[in-house]
Coordinates of C-alpha atoms in Angstrom, one line a residue:
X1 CA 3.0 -6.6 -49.5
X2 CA 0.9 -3.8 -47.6
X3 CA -1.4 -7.0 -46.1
X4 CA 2.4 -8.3 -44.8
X5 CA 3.0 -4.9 -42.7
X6 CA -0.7 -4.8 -41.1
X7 CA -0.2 -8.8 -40.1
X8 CA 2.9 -8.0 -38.5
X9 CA 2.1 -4.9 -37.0
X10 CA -1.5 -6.5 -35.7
X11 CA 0.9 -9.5 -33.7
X12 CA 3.7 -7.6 -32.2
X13 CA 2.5 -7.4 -28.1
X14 CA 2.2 -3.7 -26.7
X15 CA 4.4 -2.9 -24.0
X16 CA 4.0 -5.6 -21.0
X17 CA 2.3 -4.0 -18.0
X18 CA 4.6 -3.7 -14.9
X19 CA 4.4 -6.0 -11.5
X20 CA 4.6 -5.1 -8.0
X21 CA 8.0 -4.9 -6.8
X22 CA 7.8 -6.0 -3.4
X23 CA 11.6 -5.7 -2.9
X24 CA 11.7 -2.0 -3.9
X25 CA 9.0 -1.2 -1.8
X26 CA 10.3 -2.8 1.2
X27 CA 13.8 -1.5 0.3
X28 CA 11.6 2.3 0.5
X29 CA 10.1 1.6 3.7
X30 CA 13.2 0.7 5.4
X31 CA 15.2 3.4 4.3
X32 CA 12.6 6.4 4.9
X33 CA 10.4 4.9 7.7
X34 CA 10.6 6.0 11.3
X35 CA 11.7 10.0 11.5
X36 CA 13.2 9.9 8.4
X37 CA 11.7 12.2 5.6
X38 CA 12.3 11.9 1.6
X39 CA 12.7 15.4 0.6
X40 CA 11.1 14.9 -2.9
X41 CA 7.8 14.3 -1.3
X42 CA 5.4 16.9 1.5
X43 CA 5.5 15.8 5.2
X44 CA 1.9 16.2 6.0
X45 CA 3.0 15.5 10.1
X46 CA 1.6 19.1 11.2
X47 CA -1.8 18.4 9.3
X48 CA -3.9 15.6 9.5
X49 CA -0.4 13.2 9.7
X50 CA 1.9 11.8 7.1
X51 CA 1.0 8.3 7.7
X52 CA -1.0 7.6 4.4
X53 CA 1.6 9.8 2.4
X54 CA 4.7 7.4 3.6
X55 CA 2.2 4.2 2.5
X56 CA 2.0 6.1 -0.9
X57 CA 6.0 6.5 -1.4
X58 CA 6.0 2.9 -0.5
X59 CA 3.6 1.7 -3.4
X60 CA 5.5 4.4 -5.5
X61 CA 8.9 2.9 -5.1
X62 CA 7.3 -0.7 -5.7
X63 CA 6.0 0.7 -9.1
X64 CA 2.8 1.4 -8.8
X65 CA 1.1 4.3 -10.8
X66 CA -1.2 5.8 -8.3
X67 CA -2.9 8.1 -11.1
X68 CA -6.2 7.2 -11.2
X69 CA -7.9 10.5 -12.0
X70 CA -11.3 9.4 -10.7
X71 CA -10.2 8.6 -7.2
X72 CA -9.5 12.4 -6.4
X73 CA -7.2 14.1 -3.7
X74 CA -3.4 13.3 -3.8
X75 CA -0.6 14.8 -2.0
X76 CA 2.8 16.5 -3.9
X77 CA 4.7 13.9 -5.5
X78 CA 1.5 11.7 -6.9
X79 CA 0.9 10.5 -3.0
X80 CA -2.3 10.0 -1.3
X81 CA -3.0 11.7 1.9
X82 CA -5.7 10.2 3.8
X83 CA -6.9 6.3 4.0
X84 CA -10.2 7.2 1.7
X85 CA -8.6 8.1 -1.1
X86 CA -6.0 4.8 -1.1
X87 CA -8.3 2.5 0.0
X88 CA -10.6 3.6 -2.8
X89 CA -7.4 3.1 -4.9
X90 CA -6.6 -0.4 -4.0
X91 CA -9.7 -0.9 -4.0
X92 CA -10.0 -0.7 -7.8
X93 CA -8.0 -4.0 -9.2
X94 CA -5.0 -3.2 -7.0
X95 CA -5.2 -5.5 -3.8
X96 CA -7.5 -7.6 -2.0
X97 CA -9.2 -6.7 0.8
X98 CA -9.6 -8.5 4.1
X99 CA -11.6 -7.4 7.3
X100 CA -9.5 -8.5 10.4
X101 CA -8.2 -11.1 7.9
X102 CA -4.3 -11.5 7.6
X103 CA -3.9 -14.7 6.1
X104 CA -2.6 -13.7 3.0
X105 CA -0.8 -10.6 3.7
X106 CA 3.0 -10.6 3.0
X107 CA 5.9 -8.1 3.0
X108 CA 5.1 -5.3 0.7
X109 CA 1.1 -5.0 1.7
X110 CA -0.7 -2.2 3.6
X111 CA -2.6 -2.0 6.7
X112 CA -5.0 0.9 7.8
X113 CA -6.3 0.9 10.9
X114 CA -9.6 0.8 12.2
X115 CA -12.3 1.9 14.4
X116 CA -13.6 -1.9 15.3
X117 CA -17.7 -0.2 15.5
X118 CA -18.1 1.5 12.6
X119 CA -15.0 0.3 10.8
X120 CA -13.7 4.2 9.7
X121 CA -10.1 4.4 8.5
X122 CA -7.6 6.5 10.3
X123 CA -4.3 5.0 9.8
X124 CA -2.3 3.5 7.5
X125 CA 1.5 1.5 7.6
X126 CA 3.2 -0.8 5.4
X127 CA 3.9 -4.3 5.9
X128 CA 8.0 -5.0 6.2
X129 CA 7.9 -8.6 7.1
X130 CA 5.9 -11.2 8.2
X131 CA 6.2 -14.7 10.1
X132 CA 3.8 -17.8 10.8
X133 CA 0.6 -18.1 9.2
X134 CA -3.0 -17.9 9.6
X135 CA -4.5 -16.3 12.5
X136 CA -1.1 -16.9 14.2
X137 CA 0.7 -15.1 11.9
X138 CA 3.2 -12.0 13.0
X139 CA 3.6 -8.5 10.9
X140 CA 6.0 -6.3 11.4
X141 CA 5.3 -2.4 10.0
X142 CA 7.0 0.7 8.6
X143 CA 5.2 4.1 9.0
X144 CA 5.1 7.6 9.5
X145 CA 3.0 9.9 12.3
X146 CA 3.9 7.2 14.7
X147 CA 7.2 7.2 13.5
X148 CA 7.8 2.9 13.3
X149 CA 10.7 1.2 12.2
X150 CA 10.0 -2.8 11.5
X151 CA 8.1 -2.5 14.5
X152 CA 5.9 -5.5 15.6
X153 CA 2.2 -4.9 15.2
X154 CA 0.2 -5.8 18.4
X155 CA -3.6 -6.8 17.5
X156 CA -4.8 -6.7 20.7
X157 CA -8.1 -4.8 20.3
X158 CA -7.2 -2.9 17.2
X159 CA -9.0 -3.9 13.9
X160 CA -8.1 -3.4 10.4
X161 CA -8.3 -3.7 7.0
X162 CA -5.3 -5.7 5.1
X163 CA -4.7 -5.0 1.6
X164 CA -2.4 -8.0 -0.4
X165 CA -1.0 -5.9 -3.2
X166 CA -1.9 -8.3 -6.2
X167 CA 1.2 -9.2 -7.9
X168 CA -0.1 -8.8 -11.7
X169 CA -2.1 -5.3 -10.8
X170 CA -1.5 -2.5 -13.6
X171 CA 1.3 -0.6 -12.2
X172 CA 2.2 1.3 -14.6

């Protein structure tokens, strides 16, 4: 009988590890975008900006954990605060990276912004909607510091680093 218990205990599945939901991200983003402020989190506008924190909250509401403990600096709320620390996040099994590559970017991603040289970070938004495809394709973005509502990104001669959220990435 004892044999019986360990064999069933040894096939019952641990808890299911959770998705991205692109839905409640988007459904974030479009609610506390723009001058709007969720009070649970900081407003880090007066120091270095708040656009990485708002990018956070996004991926937050869309389920995902942001607790790795050996990427370092977050923000009140489990947020990151600068484009370092999430790319190094995302980095890590949670999105795929692009260079001036948009192809597979859809609603629910993340761009950060770019020096087009040396390729530093210095801001991020979140991706509310996109149209076309390829290099034709159109993005509209959410964000804080610049304060954008489903605003149309211009690539004119801005570069950038898209990050597709992976759809089976350990959220939780």
């Amino acid at each position: 009988a004892g044999l019986l218990v360990l064999a069933v205990l040894w096939m019952t599945p641990g808890p299911a590890a959770a998705r991205y939901n692109r839905a409640g991200a988007i459904n974030y983003a479009s609610r506390w975008c723009g001058n709007a402020r969720n009070g649970a989190y900081c407003d880090y506008g007066d120091m270095s900006g708040d656009c990485v924190n708002f990018v956070s909250q996004c991926l937050l509401a869309g389920g995902m954990n942001l607790g790795d403990p050996d990427v370092g600096h977050r923000g009140c709320g489990g947020t990151y605060i600068d484009t370092e620390h999430l790319d190094t996040y995302l980095r890590r099994g949670h999105a795929t990276v692009r260079w001036q590559d948009r192809t597979d970017i859809v609603a629910g991603d993340v761009l950060m912004l770019a020096d087009c040289n040396s390729r530093r970070r210095y801001h991020g938004v979140f991706i509310r909607r996109t149209e076309g495809a390829g290099a034709r394709k159109r993005i509209w973005i959410d964000g804080h510091t610049s304060n954008r509502c489903n605003t149309e990104y211009g690539f004119n001669s801005i570069c950038g680093y898209y990050y597709h959220i992976t759809e089976d990435c350990e959220c939780n």
